[in-house]
Coordinates of C-alpha atoms in Angstrom, one line a residue:
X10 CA 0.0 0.0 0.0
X11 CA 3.1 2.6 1.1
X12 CA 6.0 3.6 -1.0
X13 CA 7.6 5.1 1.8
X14 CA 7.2 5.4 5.5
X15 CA 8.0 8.9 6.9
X16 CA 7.5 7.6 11.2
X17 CA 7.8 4.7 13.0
X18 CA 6.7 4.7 16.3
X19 CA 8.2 1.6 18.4
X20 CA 6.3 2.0 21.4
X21 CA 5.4 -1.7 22.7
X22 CA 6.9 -2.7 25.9
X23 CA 6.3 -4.7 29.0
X24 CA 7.6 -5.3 32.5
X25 CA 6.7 -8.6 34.2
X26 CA 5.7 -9.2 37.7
X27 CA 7.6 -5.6 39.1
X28 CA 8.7 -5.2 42.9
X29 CA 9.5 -2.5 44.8
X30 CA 12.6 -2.6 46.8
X31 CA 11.4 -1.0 50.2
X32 CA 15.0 -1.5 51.4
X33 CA 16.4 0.2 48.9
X34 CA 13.6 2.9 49.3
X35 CA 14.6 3.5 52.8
X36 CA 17.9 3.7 52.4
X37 CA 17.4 6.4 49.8
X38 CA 15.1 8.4 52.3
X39 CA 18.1 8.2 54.8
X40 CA 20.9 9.2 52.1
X41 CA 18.5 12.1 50.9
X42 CA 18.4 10.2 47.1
X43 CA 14.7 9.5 47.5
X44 CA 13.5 11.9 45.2
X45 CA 16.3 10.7 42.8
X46 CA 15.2 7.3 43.0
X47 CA 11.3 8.0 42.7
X48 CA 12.2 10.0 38.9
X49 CA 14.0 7.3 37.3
X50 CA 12.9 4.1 40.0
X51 CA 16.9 3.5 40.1
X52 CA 17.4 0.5 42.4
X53 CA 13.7 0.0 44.0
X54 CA 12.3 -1.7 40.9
X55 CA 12.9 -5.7 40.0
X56 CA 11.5 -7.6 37.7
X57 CA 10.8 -11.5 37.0
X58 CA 11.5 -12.4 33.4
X59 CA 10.9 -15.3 31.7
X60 CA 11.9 -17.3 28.3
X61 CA 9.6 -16.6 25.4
X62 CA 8.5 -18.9 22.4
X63 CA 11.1 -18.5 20.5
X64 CA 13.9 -18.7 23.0
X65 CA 14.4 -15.4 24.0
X66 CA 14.2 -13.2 27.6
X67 CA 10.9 -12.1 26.8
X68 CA 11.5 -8.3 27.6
X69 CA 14.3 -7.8 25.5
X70 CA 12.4 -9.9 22.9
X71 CA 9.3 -7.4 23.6
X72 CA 11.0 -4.1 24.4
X73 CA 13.6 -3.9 21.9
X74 CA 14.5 -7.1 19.7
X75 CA 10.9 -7.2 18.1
X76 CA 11.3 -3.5 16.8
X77 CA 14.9 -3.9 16.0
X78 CA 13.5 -6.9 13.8
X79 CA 10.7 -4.4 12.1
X80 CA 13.1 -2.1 11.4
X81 CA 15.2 -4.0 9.2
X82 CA 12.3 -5.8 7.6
X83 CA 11.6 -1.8 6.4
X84 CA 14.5 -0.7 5.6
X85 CA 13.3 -0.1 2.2
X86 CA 10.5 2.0 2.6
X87 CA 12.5 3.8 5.4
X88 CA 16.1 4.8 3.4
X89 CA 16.6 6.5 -0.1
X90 CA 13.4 8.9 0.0
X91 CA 12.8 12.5 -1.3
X92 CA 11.8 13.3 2.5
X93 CA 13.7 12.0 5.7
X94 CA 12.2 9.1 7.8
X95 CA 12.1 8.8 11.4
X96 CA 12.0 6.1 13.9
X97 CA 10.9 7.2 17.9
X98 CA 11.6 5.0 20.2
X99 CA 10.2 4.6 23.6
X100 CA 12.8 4.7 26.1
X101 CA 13.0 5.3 29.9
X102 CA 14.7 7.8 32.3
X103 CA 15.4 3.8 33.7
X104 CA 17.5 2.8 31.2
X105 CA 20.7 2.7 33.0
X106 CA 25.0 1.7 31.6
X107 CA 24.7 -0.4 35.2
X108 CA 22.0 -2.6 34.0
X109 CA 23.3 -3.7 31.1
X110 CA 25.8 -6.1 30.4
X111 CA 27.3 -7.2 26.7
X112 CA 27.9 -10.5 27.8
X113 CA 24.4 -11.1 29.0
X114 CA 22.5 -8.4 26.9
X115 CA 19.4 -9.9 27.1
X116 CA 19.2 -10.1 31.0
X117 CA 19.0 -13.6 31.8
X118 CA 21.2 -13.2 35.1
X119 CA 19.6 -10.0 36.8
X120 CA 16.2 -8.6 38.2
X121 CA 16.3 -5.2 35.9
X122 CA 14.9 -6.6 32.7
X123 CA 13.5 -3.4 31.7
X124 CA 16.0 -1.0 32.9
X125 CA 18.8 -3.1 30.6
X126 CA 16.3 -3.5 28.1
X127 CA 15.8 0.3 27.9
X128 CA 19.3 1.4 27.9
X129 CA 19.9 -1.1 25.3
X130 CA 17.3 0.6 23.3
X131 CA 19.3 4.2 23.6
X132 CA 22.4 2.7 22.3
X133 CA 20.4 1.2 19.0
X134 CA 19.3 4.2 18.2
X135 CA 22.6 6.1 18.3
X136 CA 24.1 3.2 16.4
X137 CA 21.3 3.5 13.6
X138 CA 21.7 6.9 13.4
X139 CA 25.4 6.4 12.9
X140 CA 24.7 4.2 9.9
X141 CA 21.2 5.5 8.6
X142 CA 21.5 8.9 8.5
X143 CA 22.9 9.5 5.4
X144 CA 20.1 7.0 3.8
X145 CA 17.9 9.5 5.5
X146 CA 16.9 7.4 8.0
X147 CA 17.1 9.2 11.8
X148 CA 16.7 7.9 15.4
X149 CA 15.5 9.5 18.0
X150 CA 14.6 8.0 21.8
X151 CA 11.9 9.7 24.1
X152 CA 11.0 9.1 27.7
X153 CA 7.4 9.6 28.5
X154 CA 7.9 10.0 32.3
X155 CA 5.5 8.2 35.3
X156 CA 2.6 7.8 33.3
X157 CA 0.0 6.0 35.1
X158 CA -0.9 3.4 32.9
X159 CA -1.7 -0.4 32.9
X160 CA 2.1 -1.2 33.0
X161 CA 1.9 1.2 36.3
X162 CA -0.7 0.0 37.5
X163 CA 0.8 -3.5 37.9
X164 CA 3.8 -2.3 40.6
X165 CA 1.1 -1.8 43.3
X166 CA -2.4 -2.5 44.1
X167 CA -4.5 0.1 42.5
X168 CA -6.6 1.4 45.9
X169 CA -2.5 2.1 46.7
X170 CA -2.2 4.2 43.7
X171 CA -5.2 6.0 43.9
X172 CA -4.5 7.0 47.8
X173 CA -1.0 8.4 46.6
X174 CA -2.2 10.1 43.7
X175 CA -2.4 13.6 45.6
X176 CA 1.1 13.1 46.9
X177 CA 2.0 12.6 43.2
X178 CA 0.5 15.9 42.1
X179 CA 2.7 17.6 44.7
X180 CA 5.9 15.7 43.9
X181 CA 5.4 17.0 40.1
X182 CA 6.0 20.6 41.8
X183 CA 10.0 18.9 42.5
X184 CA 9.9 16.6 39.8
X185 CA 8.9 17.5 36.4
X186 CA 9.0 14.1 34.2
X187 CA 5.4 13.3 36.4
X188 CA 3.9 13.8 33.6
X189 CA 0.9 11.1 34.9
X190 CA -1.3 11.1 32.6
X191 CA -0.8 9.6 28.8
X192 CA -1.8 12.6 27.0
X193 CA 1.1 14.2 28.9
X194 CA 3.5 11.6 28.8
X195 CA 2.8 11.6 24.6
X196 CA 4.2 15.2 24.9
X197 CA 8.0 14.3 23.4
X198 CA 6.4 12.3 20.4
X199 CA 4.2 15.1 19.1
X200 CA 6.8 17.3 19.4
X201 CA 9.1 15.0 17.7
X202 CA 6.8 14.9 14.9
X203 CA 7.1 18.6 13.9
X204 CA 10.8 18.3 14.3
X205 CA 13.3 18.6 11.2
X206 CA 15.4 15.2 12.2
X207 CA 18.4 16.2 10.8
X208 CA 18.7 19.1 13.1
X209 CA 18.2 16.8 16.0
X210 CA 21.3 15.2 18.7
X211 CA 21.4 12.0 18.0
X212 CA 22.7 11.8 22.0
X213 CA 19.8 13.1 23.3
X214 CA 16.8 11.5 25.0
X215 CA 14.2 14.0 25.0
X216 CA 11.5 13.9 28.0
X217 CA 8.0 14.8 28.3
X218 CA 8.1 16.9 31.5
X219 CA 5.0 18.6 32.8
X220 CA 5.0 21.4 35.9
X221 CA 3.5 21.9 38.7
X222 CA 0.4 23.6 37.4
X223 CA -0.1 21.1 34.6
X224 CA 1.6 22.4 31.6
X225 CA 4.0 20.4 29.2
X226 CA 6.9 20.8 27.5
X227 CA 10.2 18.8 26.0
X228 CA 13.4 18.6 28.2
X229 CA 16.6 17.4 25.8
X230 CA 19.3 15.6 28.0
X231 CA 22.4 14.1 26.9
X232 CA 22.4 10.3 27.4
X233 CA 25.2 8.4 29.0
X234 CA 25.9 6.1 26.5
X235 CA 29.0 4.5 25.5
X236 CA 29.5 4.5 21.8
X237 CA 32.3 1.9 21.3
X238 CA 29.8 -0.2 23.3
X239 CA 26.7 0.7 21.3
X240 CA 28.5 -0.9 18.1
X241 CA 29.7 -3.8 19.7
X242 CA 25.9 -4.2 20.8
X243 CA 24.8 -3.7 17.2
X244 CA 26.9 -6.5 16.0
X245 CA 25.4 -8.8 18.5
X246 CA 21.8 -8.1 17.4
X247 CA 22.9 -8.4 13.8
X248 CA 23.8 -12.0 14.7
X249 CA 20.9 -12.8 16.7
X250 CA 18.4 -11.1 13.9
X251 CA 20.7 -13.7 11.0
X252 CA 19.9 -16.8 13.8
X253 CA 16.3 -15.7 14.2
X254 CA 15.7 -15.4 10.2
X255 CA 17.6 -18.5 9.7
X256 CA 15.1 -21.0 11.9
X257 CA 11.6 -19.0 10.4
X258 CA 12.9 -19.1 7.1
X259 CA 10.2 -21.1 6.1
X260 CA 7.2 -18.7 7.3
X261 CA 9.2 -15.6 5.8
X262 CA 9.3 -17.5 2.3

């Protein structure tokens, strides 16, 4: 039906069976992190992740693997049009360097599925931007903030949520990426829309934020990404995706 694609949204993601740390919670009310900890849920959030169908830890299948796949399947309605195209990525202030591993990049060993799976997700896109650009083919990640959703929903019980919700709406006075609800947290995509990608950092994550008194905007913040990493991590899901092609050849034919 298309001759071209202009966006690509890869927006699907999951995180399994999540737990709160309340040890780790308390020790960042004592140490004066807390506030840190409850923007980016660094070191109070664990997940349980399991083996797929096909093999794989099902949220790096799910939150990265799955669109890296897409992507490659459309790489010819994506590069070598009149107009640029774009892929946005879902990311999260989560995604963290300490999460991830290159020898176990899909997370089988730890209990931050979604963090590594994240982070992982940042260094694709600056690794696709790399080799895409001048194809005209650009990357860009966003983070969407706390947005109480059904993936949010799932950390605690919802009479829990719904008896901190005022607390939240004063926390968004001190933290900004609150943005709660999903027509805020959808802020960064729209706004990437009516961007010019090739004027856009490549090394920047850019966050839907919303103030105190309910109005959004767009921070850009430089991500902490290692880019001799973020190729090595390339080359590893080019052998994966060859493996993955290889045993569905059949249904692909």
């Amino acid at each position: 039906r298309f001759q071209r694609l202009d966006f690509v949204y890869l927006n699907a993601g999951i995180m399994p069976n999540p737990h709160v740390n309340f040890k780790a919670l308390w020790h960042g009310l004592l140490t004066g992190k807390v506030l840190h900890m409850l923007t980016t849920a660094e070191g109070i959030m664990t997940q349980t992740d399991r083996l797929n169908g096909d093999g794989l830890q099902e949220v790096f299948a799910t939150n990265l693997f799955g669109h890296f796949i897409l992507v490659r399947q459309l790489e010819c309605l994506l590069c070598g049009n009149e107009k640029p195209s774009q892929l946005i990525w879902t990311s999260s202030s989560n995604a963290r360097e300490s999460a991830f591993s290159l020898s176990d990049y899909q997370h089988a060993k730890g209990q931050e599925s979604y963090s590594s799976s994240k982070y992982a997700t940042d260094l694709t896109s600056v690794v696709l931007n790399r080799k895409c650009n001048k194809q005209g083919l650009y990357s860009s990640v966003v983070c969407p903030g706390l947005v109480m959703s059904n993936m949010t929903y799932g950390i605690l019980p919802v009479f829990l949520w719904k008896l901190l919700m005022p607390i939240m709406w004063l926390i968004r006075f001190f933290a900004k990426t609150y943005t709660l609800t999903p027509y805020n947290g959808a802020e960064a995509h729209v706004w990437l829309f009516k961007q010019k990608p090739e004027y856009l950092d490549a090394l920047v994550k850019y966050h839907s934020c919303t103030s105190g008194l309910g109005k959004s905007y767009v921070e850009p913040r430089k991500m902490d990404v290692d880019e001799e990493m973020a190729e090595k991590f390339y080359q590893k899901l080019l052998e994966l995706e060859k493996q993955t092609l290889e045993r569905y050849s059949d249904l692909l034919d």
